[in-house]
CSV table of C-alpha atoms and ligand atoms in Angstrom, one decimal:
chain,number,residue,atom,x,y,z
O,1,MET,CA,4.3,-32.6,-11.5
O,2,CYS,CA,6.1,-29.7,-13.1
O,3,SER,CA,4.2,-26.5,-12.5
O,4,SER,CA,6.4,-24.0,-14.4
O,5,ASP,CA,4.9,-21.5,-16.9
O,6,LEU,CA,7.5,-21.9,-19.6
O,7,SER,CA,9.4,-24.7,-21.2
O,8,CYS,CA,11.1,-26.0,-18.2
O,9,SER,CA,14.4,-27.0,-16.6
O,10,CYS,CA,12.5,-27.7,-13.5
O,11,ASP,CA,13.6,-26.0,-10.3
O,12,GLY,CA,10.8,-27.1,-8.0
O,13,GLY,CA,7.9,-25.2,-9.6
O,14,TYR,CA,9.6,-21.9,-10.0
O,15,ILE,CA,11.1,-20.6,-13.2
O,16,MET,CA,13.0,-17.4,-13.9
O,17,GLN,CA,12.4,-15.5,-17.1
O,18,LYS,CA,14.6,-12.4,-17.0
O,19,ASP,CA,13.5,-10.9,-13.7
O,20,ILE,CA,10.0,-12.4,-13.5
O,21,ARG,CA,9.1,-15.2,-11.1
O,22,VAL,CA,5.7,-16.9,-11.7
O,23,ARG,CA,4.4,-20.1,-10.2
O,24,LYS,CA,1.4,-22.1,-11.3
O,25,ILE,CA,-1.5,-22.5,-8.9
O,26,SER,CA,-3.3,-25.7,-8.0
O,27,ARG,CA,-6.7,-24.3,-7.6
O,28,GLY,CA,-8.3,-20.8,-8.0
O,29,THR,CA,-8.5,-18.0,-10.5
O,30,VAL,CA,-5.8,-16.4,-12.7
O,31,ILE,CA,-6.8,-12.9,-13.9
O,32,ASP,CA,-4.5,-12.4,-16.8
O,33,HIS,CA,-4.0,-9.5,-19.3
O,34,ILE,CA,-5.0,-6.9,-16.7
O,35,SER,CA,-4.2,-3.4,-18.1
O,36,ALA,CA,-0.8,-2.5,-16.7
O,37,GLY,CA,-1.1,-0.6,-13.4
O,38,GLN,CA,-4.6,-2.0,-12.5
O,39,ALA,CA,-3.6,-5.0,-10.4
O,40,LEU,CA,-4.0,-3.3,-7.1
O,41,ASN,CA,-7.4,-1.9,-8.1
O,42,VAL,CA,-8.4,-5.5,-9.0
O,43,LEU,CA,-7.6,-6.5,-5.5
O,44,LYS,CA,-9.6,-3.6,-4.2
O,45,ILE,CA,-12.6,-4.8,-6.3
O,46,LEU,CA,-12.3,-8.3,-4.8
O,47,GLY,CA,-12.3,-6.8,-1.3
O,48,ILE,CA,-8.8,-8.1,-0.7
O,49,THR,CA,-7.0,-5.7,1.6
O,50,LYS,CA,-4.1,-5.9,4.1
O,51,GLU,CA,-6.7,-6.4,6.9
O,52,HIS,CA,-8.6,-9.0,4.9
O,53,PRO,CA,-6.1,-10.8,2.7
O,54,LYS,CA,-8.6,-13.8,2.4
O,55,THR,CA,-6.2,-16.1,0.6
O,56,THR,CA,-2.8,-16.6,-1.0
O,57,LEU,CA,-2.2,-14.2,-3.8
O,58,THR,CA,0.4,-13.6,-6.5
O,59,VAL,CA,0.5,-10.2,-8.1
O,60,ALA,CA,2.7,-9.5,-11.0
O,61,ILE,CA,2.9,-5.9,-12.3
O,62,ASN,CA,4.3,-4.7,-15.7
O,63,VAL,CA,4.8,-8.1,-17.2
O,64,PRO,CA,5.7,-8.0,-21.0
O,65,SER,CA,2.7,-9.3,-23.0
O,66,LYS,CA,2.6,-10.1,-26.7
O,67,ARG,CA,-1.1,-9.2,-26.9
O,68,ILE,CA,-1.3,-6.0,-24.9
O,69,GLY,CA,2.3,-4.8,-24.6
O,70,VAL,CA,2.5,-4.7,-20.8
O,71,LYS,CA,0.1,-6.4,-18.4
O,72,ASP,CA,-0.5,-7.2,-14.8
O,73,ILE,CA,-1.6,-10.6,-13.5
O,74,VAL,CA,-3.4,-11.5,-10.3
O,75,LYS,CA,-3.6,-15.1,-9.1
O,76,VAL,CA,-6.1,-15.8,-6.3
O,77,GLU,CA,-5.7,-19.2,-4.8
O,78,GLY,CA,-8.7,-21.3,-3.6
O,79,LEU,CA,-11.3,-18.9,-5.0
O,80,GLU,CA,-13.3,-19.2,-8.3
O,81,LEU,CA,-14.4,-15.8,-9.4
O,82,ARG,CA,-17.9,-15.4,-10.9
O,83,GLY,CA,-20.5,-12.8,-11.8
O,84,GLU,CA,-20.4,-9.3,-10.5
O,85,ASP,CA,-16.7,-9.3,-9.6
O,86,ILE,CA,-15.9,-10.2,-13.2
O,87,ASP,CA,-18.1,-7.5,-14.5
O,88,LYS,CA,-16.5,-4.9,-12.2
O,89,ILE,CA,-13.0,-6.0,-13.4
O,90,SER,CA,-14.1,-5.5,-17.0
O,91,LEU,CA,-14.6,-1.8,-16.2
O,92,ILE,CA,-10.9,-1.2,-15.4
O,93,ALA,CA,-9.3,-4.0,-17.3
O,94,PRO,CA,-11.3,-4.6,-20.5
O,95,GLU,CA,-8.8,-7.0,-21.9
O,96,ALA,CA,-8.6,-9.2,-18.9
O,97,THR,CA,-8.9,-13.0,-19.2
O,98,ILE,CA,-10.4,-15.0,-16.3
O,99,ASN,CA,-8.9,-18.5,-16.0
O,100,ILE,CA,-10.5,-20.9,-13.6
O,101,VAL,CA,-7.9,-23.4,-12.4
O,102,ARG,CA,-8.5,-26.9,-10.9
O,103,ASP,CA,-5.9,-29.4,-10.3
O,104,TYR,CA,-3.3,-27.2,-12.0
O,105,LYS,CA,-5.3,-27.1,-15.2
O,106,VAL,CA,-7.2,-24.2,-16.7
O,107,ILE,CA,-10.7,-25.7,-16.9
O,108,GLU,CA,-12.5,-22.5,-18.0
O,109,LYS,CA,-11.2,-19.4,-19.8
O,110,LYS,CA,-13.2,-16.3,-20.6
O,111,LYS,CA,-12.6,-12.8,-21.6
O,112,VAL,CA,-14.3,-10.2,-19.5
O,113,GLU,CA,-17.0,-8.2,-21.2
O,114,ILE,CA,-18.2,-4.7,-20.3
O,115,PRO,CA,-21.9,-5.1,-19.6
O,116,GLU,CA,-24.3,-2.8,-21.6
O,117,LYS,CA,-26.1,-1.8,-18.3
O,118,ILE,CA,-24.4,-1.5,-15.0
O,119,GLU,CA,-26.8,-1.9,-12.1
O,120,GLY,CA,-26.0,-1.7,-8.4
O,121,MET,CA,-22.3,-2.2,-9.0
O,122,VAL,CA,-20.8,1.2,-8.9
O,123,LYS,CA,-21.6,4.2,-6.7
O,124,CYS,CA,-22.5,7.5,-8.4
O,125,ALA,CA,-19.7,10.1,-8.0
O,126,ASN,CA,-22.3,12.9,-7.8
O,127,PRO,CA,-22.9,13.5,-4.1
O,128,ASN,CA,-26.3,15.0,-4.9
O,129,CYS,CA,-27.4,12.0,-6.9
O,130,ILE,CA,-30.5,10.4,-5.4
O,131,THR,CA,-28.7,7.1,-5.2
O,132,ASN,CA,-26.4,8.6,-2.6
O,133,PHE,CA,-29.1,9.5,-0.1
O,134,GLU,CA,-32.0,7.2,-0.7
O,135,ILE,CA,-32.1,3.5,-1.1
O,136,VAL,CA,-32.2,3.5,-4.9
O,137,LYS,CA,-30.2,1.1,-7.0
O,138,THR,CA,-27.5,2.8,-9.1
O,139,LYS,CA,-27.9,2.4,-12.9
O,140,PHE,CA,-25.5,3.4,-15.5
O,141,ILE,CA,-25.4,3.0,-19.3
O,142,VAL,CA,-22.1,2.5,-21.0
O,143,GLU,CA,-21.4,5.5,-23.3
O,144,LYS,CA,-18.1,4.4,-24.5
O,145,LYS,CA,-16.0,1.3,-23.9
O,146,HIS,CA,-12.5,2.4,-24.8
O,147,PRO,CA,-11.7,4.4,-22.9
O,148,ILE,CA,-14.6,3.6,-20.6
O,149,SER,CA,-17.2,6.2,-19.9
O,150,ILE,CA,-20.5,5.5,-18.1
O,151,MET,CA,-23.5,7.7,-17.4
O,152,CYS,CA,-25.8,7.6,-14.4
O,153,LEU,CA,-29.4,7.2,-15.5
O,154,HIS,CA,-30.6,9.1,-12.4
O,155,CYS,CA,-28.5,12.3,-12.6
O,156,GLU,CA,-26.7,12.0,-15.9
O,157,ARG,CA,-23.2,12.3,-14.2
O,158,VAL,CA,-20.6,10.9,-16.6
O,159,MET,CA,-17.8,8.9,-15.0
O,160,MET,CA,-14.5,7.9,-16.6
O,161,GLU,CA,-12.1,5.2,-15.4
O,162,LYS,CA,-10.5,7.2,-12.7
O,163,ASP,CA,-13.9,8.2,-11.2
O,164,ILE,CA,-15.1,4.5,-11.3
O,165,VAL,CA,-11.9,3.2,-9.6
O,166,ARG,CA,-12.5,5.7,-6.7
O,167,GLN,CA,-16.0,4.2,-6.1
O,168,PHE,CA,-14.7,0.7,-5.4
I,1,LIG,N1,-1.8,-20.5,-14.8
I,1,LIG,C1,-1.5,-20.7,-13.5
I,1,LIG,N2,-1.7,-21.9,-12.9
I,1,LIG,C2,-2.1,-23.0,-13.5
I,1,LIG,C3,-2.5,-22.8,-14.9
I,1,LIG,C4,-2.3,-21.6,-15.5
I,1,LIG,O1,-1.1,-19.8,-12.8
I,1,LIG,N3,-2.2,-24.1,-12.9
I,1,LIG,C5,-1.7,-19.2,-15.4
I,1,LIG,C6,-0.7,-19.2,-16.6
I,1,LIG,O2,0.5,-18.8,-16.0
I,1,LIG,C7,-1.3,-18.0,-17.4
I,1,LIG,C8,-2.8,-18.1,-17.2
I,1,LIG,O3,-3.0,-18.9,-16.0
I,1,LIG,O4,-0.8,-16.8,-16.9
I,1,LIG,C9,-3.5,-18.8,-18.4
I,1,LIG,O5,-2.9,-20.1,-18.6
I,1,LIG,P1,-2.9,-20.8,-20.0
I,1,LIG,O6,-4.3,-20.8,-20.6
I,1,LIG,O7,-2.2,-22.1,-19.8
I,1,LIG,O8,-1.9,-19.8,-20.8
I,1,LIG,P2,-2.0,-19.2,-22.2
I,1,LIG,O9,-2.4,-20.2,-23.2
I,1,LIG,O10,-0.7,-18.4,-22.4
I,1,LIG,O11,-3.2,-18.2,-22.0
I,1,LIG,P3,-3.8,-17.1,-23.1
I,1,LIG,O12,-4.0,-17.8,-24.3
I,1,LIG,O13,-5.1,-16.7,-22.4
I,1,LIG,O14,-2.8,-16.0,-23.1
I,2,LIG,ZN1,-26.0,9.7,-10.3
C-alpha cells in the first residue's frame, strides 16, 4: 500500500515536498495544525521525554499550512489520544486537529476545543495559592481564548500561554 501524504510517485512510503519528509502512520494519533513552535510543548504535555520516549514519534516543525500559515505536526504511533491530554493541548494549540488513525486510515477527526472550566489540569502559578500547599483541586475559568488567558478561582491569578506552558 502506498502511504505517502501527497499525490505519489511512490518511493517506499516516503515523499519529498521541498525539504519536508512526512510518512503516514499505520496506527496512532496525528496531532495536526499545532501552532508553530508548540510541538515540543505538546510532547511535554503527553509526558514524552528523552527518558520516557514511550513510542515512535514524528515531529515536524514550521510546516507551511494553507489554514494557519505555518504549523507543527506530531505523530504518535500506537497511542490513541483521549480526554484530558486533548484538553491540555487545546490550551497551547487552539487550532489543533486530532486524527485517530487505524490501519493507515483516519477513523476519527476532531478539532480541539478549549474547555469553559479547567479543573485539576493546570497548576496555579501563584506559589501562595492554596492549591500549591493543600490537597485542593485547581480550578480556572477561561477569560479569553485568543490569546488564551485563564483565571484561578482560588486566588484570582491570571495566567497567559507562557505561564500555562511552564506548569506542564
Ligand atoms: N496521516 C498520517 N497517517 C495516516 C493518515 C493520515 O500521518 N495513515 C496524517 C496526514 O498526513 C495529515 C493528517 O494525518 O497530516 C490528517 O490526515 P487527512 O485527514 O487525510 O488529511 P487532510 O484531509 O489534509 O486533513 P485536514 O482536512 O484536517 O487538514
Ligand atoms: Zn491560584
